[in-house]
Short mmCIF file of C-alpha atoms in Angstrom, two decimals:
data_model
loop_
_atom_site.label_atom_id
_atom_site.label_comp_id
_atom_site.label_asym_id
_atom_site.label_seq_id
_atom_site.Cartn_x
_atom_site.Cartn_y
_atom_site.Cartn_z
CA MET A 1 189.98 -105.03 -33.94
CA ALA A 2 192.23 -102.74 -36.00
CA ALA A 3 189.29 -100.28 -36.51
CA CYS A 4 188.65 -100.08 -32.80
CA ASN A 5 192.37 -99.41 -32.13
CA SER A 6 192.32 -96.72 -34.85
CA GLU A 7 189.32 -95.10 -33.28
CA LYS A 8 191.00 -95.11 -29.83
CA SER A 9 194.19 -93.75 -31.35
CA ASN A 10 192.10 -90.91 -33.01
CA LYS A 11 190.55 -90.03 -29.89
CA VAL A 12 193.91 -89.84 -27.87
CA ASN A 13 195.51 -87.67 -30.65
CA PHE A 14 192.51 -85.43 -30.39
CA GLU A 15 192.77 -84.93 -26.74
CA ILE A 16 196.65 -84.29 -26.99
CA LYS A 17 195.87 -81.67 -29.70
CA ILE A 18 193.15 -80.13 -27.17
CA GLN A 19 195.88 -80.22 -24.48
CA GLU A 20 198.32 -78.34 -26.42
CA LEU A 21 195.95 -75.35 -27.18
CA PRO A 22 196.41 -72.14 -25.46
CA GLU A 23 193.96 -71.77 -22.35
CA TYR A 24 192.23 -68.55 -21.23
CA VAL A 25 190.97 -67.50 -18.12
CA VAL A 26 187.51 -65.98 -18.15
CA GLY A 27 186.39 -63.70 -15.31
CA LYS A 28 187.58 -63.96 -11.70
CA GLU A 29 186.21 -67.30 -10.48
CA GLY A 30 188.31 -70.03 -12.22
CA LEU A 31 186.43 -70.49 -15.57
CA ARG A 32 188.86 -71.62 -18.19
CA LYS A 33 188.45 -71.65 -21.92
CA LYS A 34 190.20 -73.26 -25.11
CA ILE A 35 189.16 -72.28 -28.48
CA LEU A 36 188.78 -75.36 -30.95
CA GLN A 37 187.31 -73.41 -33.81
CA LYS A 38 187.24 -69.70 -34.26
CA GLY A 39 183.90 -67.78 -34.91
CA ASN A 40 183.00 -66.19 -38.30
CA SER A 41 182.03 -62.74 -36.81
CA TRP A 42 183.14 -60.17 -34.34
CA LYS A 43 179.82 -60.11 -32.56
CA THR A 44 179.01 -61.88 -29.21
CA PRO A 45 175.68 -62.53 -27.59
CA LEU A 46 174.30 -60.04 -24.88
CA PRO A 47 172.23 -60.86 -21.65
CA GLY A 48 168.53 -61.70 -22.77
CA ASP A 49 169.68 -62.99 -26.18
CA GLU A 50 168.10 -66.32 -27.08
CA ILE A 51 170.84 -68.85 -27.72
CA GLN A 52 171.32 -71.94 -29.64
CA VAL A 53 174.13 -74.26 -28.91
CA HIS A 54 175.36 -77.83 -29.42
CA TYR A 55 177.16 -79.18 -26.47
CA SER A 56 178.71 -82.39 -24.66
CA VAL A 57 179.70 -82.60 -20.98
CA LYS A 58 181.96 -84.77 -19.04
CA LEU A 59 183.30 -84.93 -15.45
CA GLU A 60 187.04 -83.96 -15.43
CA ASP A 61 189.01 -87.23 -16.50
CA GLY A 62 185.59 -88.95 -16.97
CA GLU A 63 183.31 -90.29 -19.68
CA ILE A 64 180.67 -87.89 -21.67
CA LEU A 65 177.50 -87.65 -19.48
CA ASP A 66 175.14 -85.89 -21.86
CA SER A 67 175.26 -84.28 -25.50
CA SER A 68 172.82 -82.32 -27.63
CA HIS A 69 174.12 -84.08 -30.68
CA ASP A 70 172.32 -87.25 -29.32
CA LYS A 71 169.02 -85.42 -29.37
CA GLY A 72 169.19 -84.30 -33.02
CA LYS A 73 168.88 -80.48 -32.34
CA PRO A 74 170.60 -77.54 -30.45
CA PHE A 75 169.78 -76.56 -26.93
CA GLU A 76 168.26 -73.22 -26.44
CA PHE A 77 168.14 -70.75 -23.48
CA LYS A 78 168.15 -67.09 -22.72
CA LEU A 79 171.62 -65.79 -21.89
CA GLY A 80 172.17 -64.11 -18.45
CA GLN A 81 168.79 -65.06 -17.02
CA GLY A 82 169.68 -67.82 -14.62
CA GLU A 83 168.35 -70.54 -16.95
CA VAL A 84 171.85 -72.46 -16.97
CA ILE A 85 174.58 -72.73 -14.82
CA LYS A 86 176.65 -69.53 -14.06
CA GLY A 87 179.76 -70.91 -16.06
CA TRP A 88 177.63 -71.24 -19.17
CA ASP A 89 176.31 -67.69 -18.71
CA GLU A 90 179.83 -66.31 -18.30
CA GLY A 91 181.53 -68.47 -20.96
CA ILE A 92 179.07 -68.20 -23.70
CA ALA A 93 178.93 -64.39 -23.42
CA THR A 94 182.53 -64.55 -24.80
CA MET A 95 181.81 -66.71 -27.90
CA LYS A 96 181.23 -65.74 -31.57
CA LYS A 97 178.87 -67.32 -34.07
CA SER A 98 180.00 -70.63 -35.24
CA GLU A 99 182.74 -70.78 -32.52
CA ARG A 100 183.56 -74.05 -30.75
CA ALA A 101 185.40 -74.05 -27.37
CA ILE A 102 186.27 -76.17 -24.24
CA PHE A 103 185.14 -74.75 -21.03
CA THR A 104 186.42 -76.10 -17.82
CA ILE A 105 183.90 -75.04 -15.15
CA PRO A 106 184.81 -75.13 -11.32
CA PRO A 107 182.07 -76.35 -8.89
CA ASN A 108 181.39 -72.77 -7.82
CA LEU A 109 180.23 -71.99 -11.32
CA ALA A 110 178.57 -75.28 -11.85
CA TYR A 111 176.46 -77.50 -9.41
CA GLY A 112 178.43 -76.59 -6.24
CA GLU A 113 178.61 -78.61 -3.10
CA THR A 114 175.26 -80.49 -3.68
CA GLY A 115 175.93 -81.59 -7.28
CA SER A 116 173.22 -82.80 -9.44
CA PRO A 117 172.64 -86.47 -8.54
CA PRO A 118 172.81 -88.98 -9.88
CA LEU A 119 175.15 -88.07 -12.86
CA ILE A 120 177.09 -85.16 -11.22
CA PRO A 121 178.69 -85.64 -7.67
CA PRO A 122 179.07 -82.90 -5.28
CA ASN A 123 182.08 -80.37 -5.87
CA SER A 124 182.57 -81.63 -9.58
CA THR A 125 184.56 -79.80 -12.22
CA LEU A 126 182.87 -80.09 -15.53
CA VAL A 127 184.24 -79.96 -19.00
CA PHE A 128 182.01 -78.66 -21.73
CA ASP A 129 182.50 -78.74 -25.36
CA ILE A 130 180.26 -76.00 -26.76
CA GLU A 131 179.57 -74.83 -30.14
CA LEU A 132 177.70 -71.57 -30.49
CA VAL A 133 175.22 -72.26 -33.42
CA SER A 134 173.40 -68.91 -33.41
CA TRP A 135 171.48 -66.59 -31.35
CA ASN A 136 168.37 -64.24 -31.70
CA SER A 137 169.24 -60.80 -30.13
CA VAL A 138 166.79 -59.60 -27.59
CA ARG A 139 166.98 -56.07 -26.34
CA ASP A 140 165.31 -54.34 -23.35
CA ILE A 141 164.72 -51.06 -25.35
CA THR A 142 163.40 -49.02 -22.53
CA GLY A 143 165.43 -50.41 -19.67
CA ASP A 144 162.42 -51.28 -17.55
CA GLY A 145 161.26 -54.41 -19.59
CA GLY A 146 158.41 -52.33 -21.20
CA ILE A 147 159.49 -53.12 -24.66
CA LEU A 148 161.58 -56.28 -25.49
CA LYS A 149 162.87 -56.66 -29.06
CA LYS A 150 163.93 -59.77 -30.69
CA ILE A 151 165.69 -59.62 -33.99
CA ILE A 152 164.31 -62.14 -36.56
CA LYS A 153 166.33 -60.85 -39.51
CA GLU A 154 169.34 -58.53 -39.37
CA GLY A 155 169.27 -55.32 -41.19
CA GLU A 156 171.79 -53.81 -43.70
CA GLY A 157 174.78 -51.55 -42.62
CA TRP A 158 175.19 -49.94 -39.30
CA ALA A 159 172.94 -46.83 -39.54
CA THR A 160 169.61 -46.39 -37.65
CA PRO A 161 167.00 -43.69 -38.10
CA LYS A 162 167.32 -40.50 -36.01
CA ASP A 163 164.61 -38.45 -33.98
CA VAL A 164 163.42 -36.36 -36.92
CA ASP A 165 163.66 -38.96 -39.82
CA GLU A 166 160.75 -40.28 -41.83
CA VAL A 167 160.41 -44.02 -41.85
CA LEU A 168 158.51 -46.59 -44.00
CA VAL A 169 157.51 -49.78 -41.91
CA LYS A 170 155.20 -52.88 -42.23
CA TYR A 171 153.85 -54.23 -38.96
CA VAL A 172 151.25 -56.59 -37.42
CA ALA A 173 150.23 -55.86 -33.74
CA SER A 174 148.49 -58.73 -32.08
CA SER A 175 147.34 -59.83 -28.55
CA ALA A 176 148.85 -62.24 -26.59
CA ASP A 177 146.38 -64.98 -27.79
CA GLY A 178 147.12 -64.13 -31.51
CA LYS A 179 144.32 -61.87 -32.34
CA THR A 180 145.38 -59.31 -34.75
CA LEU A 181 144.50 -55.75 -33.51
CA SER A 182 146.16 -53.55 -36.14
CA ARG A 183 148.35 -53.96 -39.34
CA SER A 184 149.76 -52.48 -42.37
CA ASP A 185 150.68 -54.79 -45.00
CA ASP A 186 151.24 -52.29 -47.71
CA GLY A 187 153.57 -50.25 -45.45
CA VAL A 188 152.93 -46.95 -43.45
CA GLU A 189 155.13 -43.90 -43.57
CA PHE A 190 155.57 -41.37 -40.60
CA SER A 191 157.74 -39.01 -39.15
CA LEU A 192 159.54 -40.20 -35.99
CA LEU A 193 159.05 -36.53 -34.61
CA ASP A 194 155.27 -37.12 -34.60
CA GLY A 195 155.17 -40.79 -33.93
CA TYR A 196 152.62 -43.23 -34.99
CA LEU A 197 149.87 -45.30 -33.31
CA PHE A 198 151.80 -45.80 -29.99
CA PRO A 199 155.09 -44.86 -28.46
CA ALA A 200 156.45 -48.50 -28.80
CA MET A 201 156.58 -47.96 -32.48
CA THR A 202 158.74 -45.00 -32.63
CA LYS A 203 161.02 -46.17 -29.77
CA SER A 204 161.64 -49.49 -31.42
CA VAL A 205 162.18 -48.19 -35.01
CA LYS A 206 164.99 -45.77 -33.77
CA THR A 207 167.03 -49.04 -32.82
CA MET A 208 166.61 -50.80 -36.14
CA ARG A 209 168.54 -51.06 -39.32
CA LYS A 210 167.33 -50.90 -42.85
CA GLY A 211 165.55 -54.19 -43.88
CA GLU A 212 165.68 -55.52 -40.18
CA ILE A 213 162.69 -57.49 -38.83
CA ALA A 214 161.84 -57.88 -35.15
CA GLU A 215 159.29 -59.33 -32.86
CA LEU A 216 158.38 -56.73 -29.98
CA THR A 217 156.81 -57.72 -26.64
CA VAL A 218 155.16 -54.43 -25.34
CA LYS A 219 153.71 -53.77 -22.04
CA PRO A 220 150.45 -51.58 -21.76
CA ALA A 221 152.32 -48.48 -20.78
CA TYR A 222 153.98 -48.31 -24.09
CA TYR A 223 150.90 -48.87 -26.32
CA PHE A 224 147.95 -47.48 -24.44
CA ASP A 225 147.79 -44.34 -22.46
CA GLY A 226 144.56 -45.06 -20.66
CA VAL A 227 142.45 -42.24 -22.14
CA GLY A 228 141.69 -43.83 -25.66
CA ASN A 229 145.09 -43.17 -27.44
CA GLY A 230 146.85 -46.32 -28.95
CA ILE A 231 145.43 -49.72 -28.88
CA LYS A 232 142.97 -50.54 -26.10
CA GLN A 233 144.09 -53.72 -24.57
CA PRO A 234 144.97 -52.84 -20.94
CA ASN A 235 146.72 -55.22 -18.67
CA LEU A 236 148.06 -57.44 -21.41
CA ASN A 237 151.21 -57.55 -23.40
CA LEU A 238 151.03 -56.62 -27.03
CA ASN A 239 153.13 -58.43 -29.69
CA ILE A 240 154.25 -56.68 -32.84
CA HIS A 241 155.81 -57.91 -35.93
CA LEU A 242 157.83 -54.95 -37.23
CA GLU A 243 159.97 -54.61 -40.36
CA LEU A 244 161.80 -51.34 -41.19
CA ILE A 245 161.62 -51.09 -44.96
CA SER A 246 163.45 -47.79 -45.38
CA TRP A 247 163.72 -44.16 -44.12
CA LYS A 248 164.26 -40.85 -45.40
CA THR A 249 167.25 -38.79 -43.64
CA VAL A 250 165.80 -35.48 -42.09
CA VAL A 251 168.40 -32.93 -40.81
CA ASP A 252 167.39 -30.71 -37.80
CA VAL A 253 169.26 -27.49 -39.34
CA THR A 254 168.84 -25.15 -36.54
CA GLY A 255 168.98 -27.54 -33.72
CA ASP A 256 165.43 -26.54 -32.47
CA LYS A 257 163.30 -28.66 -34.88
CA LYS A 258 162.08 -25.53 -36.52
CA VAL A 259 164.03 -25.95 -39.79
CA LEU A 260 163.87 -29.64 -40.96
CA LYS A 261 165.49 -30.78 -44.26
CA LYS A 262 164.25 -34.14 -45.78
CA LEU A 263 166.72 -35.61 -48.27
CA ILE A 264 165.05 -36.39 -51.58
CA LYS A 265 168.03 -36.96 -53.92
CA VAL A 266 171.64 -37.39 -52.61
CA GLY A 267 174.13 -34.75 -53.96
CA GLU A 268 177.68 -35.10 -55.25
CA GLY A 269 180.63 -35.34 -52.85
CA TYR A 270 180.85 -34.11 -49.33
CA ASP A 271 181.31 -30.35 -49.57
CA HIS A 272 178.41 -27.83 -49.12
CA PRO A 273 178.25 -24.04 -49.13
CA ASN A 274 179.38 -21.81 -46.20
CA GLU A 275 178.84 -18.34 -45.31
CA GLY A 276 179.93 -16.07 -48.30
CA SER A 277 179.47 -18.76 -50.88
CA LEU A 278 177.96 -17.85 -54.25
CA VAL A 279 175.20 -20.39 -54.67
CA LYS A 280 172.78 -21.34 -57.49
CA VAL A 281 169.49 -22.79 -56.49
CA VAL A 282 166.05 -23.63 -57.77
CA TYR A 283 163.19 -23.69 -55.19
CA ILE A 284 159.38 -23.58 -54.93
CA ALA A 285 157.78 -22.40 -51.71
CA LYS A 286 154.36 -23.89 -50.67
CA LEU A 287 151.89 -23.34 -47.83
CA GLN A 288 150.63 -26.22 -45.86
CA ASP A 289 147.66 -26.77 -48.12
CA GLY A 290 149.97 -27.08 -51.18
CA THR A 291 149.59 -23.56 -52.35
CA VAL A 292 152.50 -22.11 -54.35
CA PHE A 293 153.46 -18.60 -53.14
CA GLU A 294 156.91 -18.08 -54.45
CA ARG A 295 159.22 -19.65 -57.14
CA LYS A 296 162.89 -18.72 -57.75
CA GLY A 297 165.08 -19.93 -60.59
CA SER A 298 164.97 -22.90 -63.17
CA ASP A 299 167.40 -25.53 -64.34
CA ASP A 300 168.44 -23.32 -67.18
CA GLU A 301 168.63 -20.14 -65.21
CA PRO A 302 169.06 -20.92 -61.33
CA PHE A 303 168.72 -18.07 -58.69
CA GLU A 304 171.99 -16.85 -57.59
CA TYR A 305 172.64 -15.37 -54.23
CA VAL A 306 175.24 -15.12 -51.53
CA CYS A 307 174.93 -17.27 -48.25
CA LEU A 308 173.93 -15.31 -45.08
CA GLU A 309 173.68 -11.88 -46.61
CA GLY A 310 169.76 -11.55 -46.06
CA GLN A 311 168.83 -12.42 -49.65
CA LEU A 312 166.78 -15.33 -48.48
CA ASN A 313 165.08 -15.97 -45.23
CA GLU A 314 167.33 -17.43 -42.62
CA GLY A 315 165.62 -20.84 -42.31
CA LEU A 316 165.88 -21.52 -46.13
CA ASP A 317 169.34 -19.94 -46.37
CA ARG A 318 170.64 -22.28 -43.41
CA ALA A 319 168.93 -25.26 -44.91
CA VAL A 320 170.67 -24.83 -48.42
CA MET A 321 174.19 -24.51 -46.59
CA THR A 322 173.65 -28.18 -45.25
CA MET A 323 173.14 -29.36 -48.88
CA ARG A 324 175.59 -30.74 -51.47
CA LYS A 325 175.87 -30.07 -55.24
CA GLY A 326 173.02 -31.51 -57.01
CA GLU A 327 171.16 -32.42 -53.94
CA GLU A 328 167.30 -32.19 -53.80
CA ALA A 329 165.56 -31.80 -50.59
CA ILE A 330 162.18 -30.52 -48.88
CA ALA A 331 162.58 -28.05 -46.05
CA THR A 332 160.00 -27.58 -43.59
CA ILE A 333 160.49 -24.13 -42.09
CA SER A 334 158.78 -22.70 -39.01
CA SER A 335 157.11 -19.29 -39.71
CA GLU A 336 159.41 -17.77 -37.12
CA TYR A 337 162.15 -18.17 -39.63
CA ILE A 338 160.42 -16.42 -42.29
CA PRO A 339 159.66 -12.78 -41.38
CA GLY A 340 158.77 -9.98 -43.66
CA TYR A 341 156.31 -11.73 -45.90
CA GLN A 342 153.06 -9.68 -46.62
CA ILE A 343 151.05 -12.62 -47.46
CA GLU A 344 147.92 -13.18 -45.30
CA GLU A 345 147.92 -16.97 -45.64
CA LEU A 346 151.58 -17.01 -44.58
CA ALA A 347 150.94 -14.90 -41.65
CA THR A 348 148.71 -17.60 -40.10
CA ALA A 349 150.70 -20.64 -41.30
CA ASP A 350 152.67 -22.55 -38.84
CA PHE A 351 155.32 -23.71 -41.26
CA VAL A 352 156.15 -23.50 -45.03
CA LEU A 353 157.41 -26.20 -47.39
CA TYR A 354 160.41 -25.45 -49.77
CA GLU A 355 161.19 -27.71 -52.51
CA ILE A 356 164.96 -27.02 -53.10
CA LYS A 357 167.59 -28.12 -55.75
CA LEU A 358 171.12 -27.01 -55.21
CA VAL A 359 172.49 -26.82 -58.72
CA ASP A 360 176.15 -25.37 -58.03
CA PHE A 361 177.98 -23.33 -55.66
CA ASN A 362 181.41 -21.70 -55.34
CA LYS A 363 183.07 -21.55 -51.89
CA GLU A 364 185.42 -18.61 -50.90
CA LYS A 365 189.08 -19.43 -50.47
CA PRO A 366 189.65 -20.35 -46.92
CA PHE A 367 191.87 -17.86 -44.83
CA TRP A 368 194.42 -20.50 -43.97
CA LYS A 369 195.03 -20.91 -47.60
CA MET A 370 195.78 -17.16 -48.18
CA ASP A 371 198.99 -15.18 -48.01
CA THR A 372 199.16 -12.05 -45.78
CA LYS A 373 198.36 -9.64 -48.58
CA GLU A 374 195.16 -11.86 -49.54
CA LYS A 375 193.98 -11.90 -45.82
CA ILE A 376 194.17 -8.24 -45.54
CA GLU A 377 192.30 -7.69 -48.90
CA ALA A 378 189.69 -10.30 -47.78
CA CYS A 379 189.16 -8.53 -44.58
CA ASP A 380 188.71 -5.10 -46.19
CA LYS A 381 186.21 -6.47 -48.85
CA THR A 382 184.17 -8.34 -46.12
CA LYS A 383 184.13 -5.29 -44.08
CA ASN A 384 182.76 -3.15 -46.83
CA GLU A 385 180.05 -5.79 -47.59
CA GLY A 386 179.05 -5.49 -43.86
CA ASN A 387 178.98 -1.58 -44.38
CA VAL A 388 176.50 -2.09 -47.33
CA LEU A 389 174.20 -4.46 -45.28
CA PHE A 390 174.35 -2.03 -42.47
CA LYS A 391 172.98 0.77 -44.77
CA ASP A 392 170.27 -1.51 -45.95
CA GLY A 393 169.13 -2.15 -42.41
CA LYS A 394 170.22 -5.82 -42.27
CA PHE A 395 171.93 -5.45 -38.87
CA GLN A 396 172.31 -9.12 -38.04
CA CYS A 397 173.83 -9.95 -41.42
CA ALA A 398 176.27 -6.99 -41.23
CA SER A 399 177.26 -8.15 -37.76
CA ARG A 400 178.12 -11.65 -39.22
CA LYS A 401 180.19 -9.88 -41.91
CA TYR A 402 182.38 -8.04 -39.48
CA GLU A 403 182.80 -11.06 -37.43
CA LYS A 404 183.81 -12.99 -40.50
CA ALA A 405 186.23 -10.15 -41.56
CA LEU A 406 188.17 -10.28 -38.28
CA LYS A 407 188.91 -13.88 -38.81
CA PHE A 408 190.91 -13.07 -41.72
CA ILE A 409 193.45 -11.06 -39.71
CA GLN A 410 192.97 -13.20 -36.43
CA PHE A 411 196.53 -14.63 -36.71
CA ASP A 412 198.91 -11.74 -37.68
CA HIS A 413 202.31 -13.30 -36.59
CA SER A 414 203.42 -13.56 -40.09
CA PHE A 415 202.60 -10.00 -41.15
CA ASN A 416 205.29 -7.35 -41.57
CA ASP A 417 205.07 -3.94 -39.92
CA ASP A 418 203.15 -2.26 -42.55
CA GLU A 419 200.55 -5.09 -42.72
CA LYS A 420 200.32 -5.03 -38.99
CA CYS A 421 199.41 -1.48 -39.02
CA GLN A 422 196.80 -2.12 -41.79
CA SER A 423 195.34 -4.92 -39.94
CA ASN A 424 194.99 -3.00 -36.60
CA THR A 425 193.09 -0.22 -38.44
CA LEU A 426 190.82 -2.84 -39.89
CA ARG A 427 190.39 -4.55 -36.66
CA LEU A 428 189.28 -1.29 -34.76
CA SER A 429 186.93 -0.58 -37.64
CA CYS A 430 185.40 -4.01 -37.43
CA TYR A 431 184.85 -3.81 -33.81
CA LEU A 432 183.26 -0.32 -33.82
CA ASN A 433 180.84 -1.06 -36.86
CA ASN A 434 180.04 -4.47 -35.18
CA ALA A 435 179.11 -2.48 -31.88
CA ALA A 436 176.96 -0.29 -33.94
CA CYS A 437 175.03 -3.42 -35.22
CA LYS A 438 174.71 -4.81 -31.71
CA LEU A 439 173.13 -1.64 -30.45
CA LYS A 440 170.65 -1.66 -33.20
CA ILE A 441 169.59 -5.28 -32.55
CA GLY A 442 169.41 -4.79 -28.61
CA GLU A 443 172.66 -6.75 -27.76
CA HIS A 444 173.95 -3.93 -25.60
CA GLN A 445 176.39 -6.04 -23.45
CA GLU A 446 177.96 -7.28 -26.59
CA ALA A 447 178.24 -3.72 -27.84
CA SER A 448 179.98 -2.71 -24.76
CA LYS A 449 182.45 -5.55 -24.92
CA LEU A 450 183.42 -4.62 -28.50
CA CYS A 451 183.87 -0.92 -27.50
CA SER A 452 186.09 -1.88 -24.71
CA LYS A 453 188.44 -3.57 -26.96
CA VAL A 454 188.76 -0.44 -29.06
CA ILE A 455 189.35 1.57 -25.99
CA GLU A 456 192.05 -0.80 -24.71
CA TYR A 457 194.00 0.05 -27.88
CA ASP A 458 192.99 3.65 -28.24
CA PRO A 459 191.57 5.23 -25.10
CA ARG A 460 190.78 8.43 -26.69
CA ASN A 461 188.61 6.95 -29.39
CA VAL A 462 185.46 9.11 -29.32
CA LYS A 463 183.19 6.74 -31.30
CA ALA A 464 184.13 3.77 -28.87
CA LEU A 465 183.44 6.10 -25.86
CA PHE A 466 180.13 7.20 -27.28
CA ARG A 467 178.93 3.80 -28.30
CA ARG A 468 180.00 2.30 -25.02
CA ALA A 469 178.05 5.09 -23.14
CA GLN A 470 174.97 4.22 -25.34
CA ALA A 471 175.25 0.50 -24.35
CA TYR A 472 175.61 1.29 -20.65
CA LEU A 473 172.65 3.72 -20.89
CA ARG A 474 170.59 1.00 -22.25
CA ILE A 475 171.27 -1.46 -19.46
CA ASN A 476 171.12 1.23 -16.83
CA GLU A 477 174.80 1.26 -15.86
CA LEU A 478 174.46 5.15 -15.38
CA GLU A 479 177.51 5.75 -13.69
CA LYS A 480 179.63 4.00 -16.27
CA ALA A 481 177.82 5.95 -19.07
CA GLU A 482 178.50 9.18 -17.39
CA ILE A 483 182.31 8.31 -17.09
CA ASP A 484 182.48 7.58 -20.90
CA ILE A 485 180.47 10.71 -21.94
CA ARG A 486 182.71 13.11 -19.77
CA LYS A 487 185.69 11.37 -21.45
CA ALA A 488 184.31 11.93 -24.97
CA LEU A 489 183.50 15.52 -24.31
CA LYS A 490 187.04 16.18 -22.92
CA VAL A 491 188.62 14.53 -26.03
CA ASP A 492 186.42 16.46 -28.46
CA PRO A 493 184.45 19.34 -26.76
CA ASN A 494 183.70 21.09 -30.01
CA ASN A 495 182.48 18.45 -32.37
CA SER A 496 180.21 16.44 -29.96
CA ARG A 497 176.46 17.27 -30.68
CA ASP A 498 175.25 13.74 -30.39
CA VAL A 499 177.41 13.03 -27.14
CA LYS A 500 175.81 16.23 -25.60
CA LEU A 501 172.27 15.01 -26.61
CA MET A 502 173.02 11.65 -25.00
CA TYR A 503 174.43 13.56 -21.76
CA LYS A 504 170.90 15.25 -21.60
CA GLU A 505 169.30 11.84 -21.75
CA LEU A 506 171.63 10.61 -19.16
CA LYS A 507 170.73 13.40 -16.82
CA ASN A 508 166.96 12.77 -17.18
CA LYS A 509 167.42 9.07 -16.47
CA GLN A 510 169.39 9.89 -13.37
CA LYS A 511 166.63 12.30 -12.23
CA GLN A 512 164.01 9.46 -12.87
CA TYR A 513 166.08 7.11 -11.02
CA VAL A 514 166.39 9.40 -7.93
CA GLN A 515 162.72 10.29 -7.88
CA HIS A 516 161.96 6.35 -8.24
CA GLU A 517 164.21 5.78 -5.12
CA VAL A 518 162.36 8.52 -3.10
CA GLU A 519 159.09 7.00 -3.96
CA ILE A 520 160.27 3.62 -2.76
CA PHE A 521 161.65 5.24 0.49
CA SER A 522 158.42 7.16 1.21
CA THR A 523 156.31 3.82 0.67
CA MET A 524 158.48 2.06 3.13
CA LEU A 525 158.53 4.82 5.72
CA SER A 526 154.64 4.78 5.38
CA ARG A 527 154.46 1.00 6.11
CA PHE A 528 156.73 1.48 9.14
CA ARG A 529 154.61 4.19 10.61
CA ALA A 530 151.57 2.19 10.10
CA SER A 531 152.97 -0.87 11.72
CA GLY A 532 154.16 1.20 14.66
CA SER A 533 150.83 2.69 15.31
#
């Protein structure tokens, strides 16, 4: 009798404690929640996940009607698929793993006006004690039910492979009746850029973390294209057991997938070279068949060069600029980024492989750490480097140098009067020299803009007028070109041989343009007469 009284006393005390707990409102339809035991994770399940819960249920102020504990195993269902009452779908979506909570579910979220005879009368409010034991995540990867992924084993960390990475996976693909159609027990490595076997493999791997194991249910559209590619098993779902063992990070250096850098050995720290850095590297260049056609440097005597000064092909240069000290990588570079080689095999190659090791590098002092004197000196030095590149015919590299030089004196509010005078002289010189580069590489519109900046400050600058007229002439702005030529001749009528030659070229173009217009007019007139007759 004493034991019975003690049991009733404990039950009463427990119910009193529940009543004292804070209650939360879930949604807008009257669902209420009290947390008895906090979960041990920050994650909550999502629609489609396979849920395992323990529960007990009673009518409000009534006795327990049902309990999963009595059945000896958790209750399982898919969240958000209408397999349980709406109050469960809404409430359990707020729970964390191992969380236990009391949910008070109104009739509209339970069995409504009809109830569920004989246990649950119409319009009943139900009280559930629910513990979220665990769940298997199920994701609709394609959004159309084409690939459903259930996580069997969680992966490590948070990162997932990117579009151009190389992955190592194990898989078993089988039919709905369990027949194995394809497998790789030892693992298979492939680039996500190229794909492997069928689209579902690539799409799924990009959602996985290292070490993750998943079960995929795949519709035919994602494993067979109808013309013999993929696994031939039309109109039946495919089951794939997939494990992501690891992957190698690949960087799309230029953003067009034509310079790809695969990480082989991680470097030190987080810093990497920038434009103007003095770099020490060792590299071997190979054709697609493995033939070595170039070697530079060794561990004892690495090859030294300055970034973006045209000493390397642009693709290799930019790949090195993404590396850290001590890093080793393989760069796959499209032949478009490797001009100038006189090797017959290279001329027909789609891409070249570079095995690279960044031994060391020294970055230039950033302009925001310089005093005013250092900024002017750096601008002058960089401008002169551009002049050397221009004389060597490296116009694109020279253009970048002039643009870089301008950055040193971009903010001159702290300069004194003498320094402002020096910086203005340098600025105009960089604009003019860069305009000459733009003319050489065919960027005539940019050339005209740079000259306009000089003319805005110095309207009688003959070089700026001459180069802007050149740019206008190339883009057939003939009237504007003539205005600039006349101004240049007026400013310097005696020392203007090049301007006079360009004026002659302008007159020839104008004559050709007038003749072209006459021909067009004559053709139109002939057509009108023909139609009139």
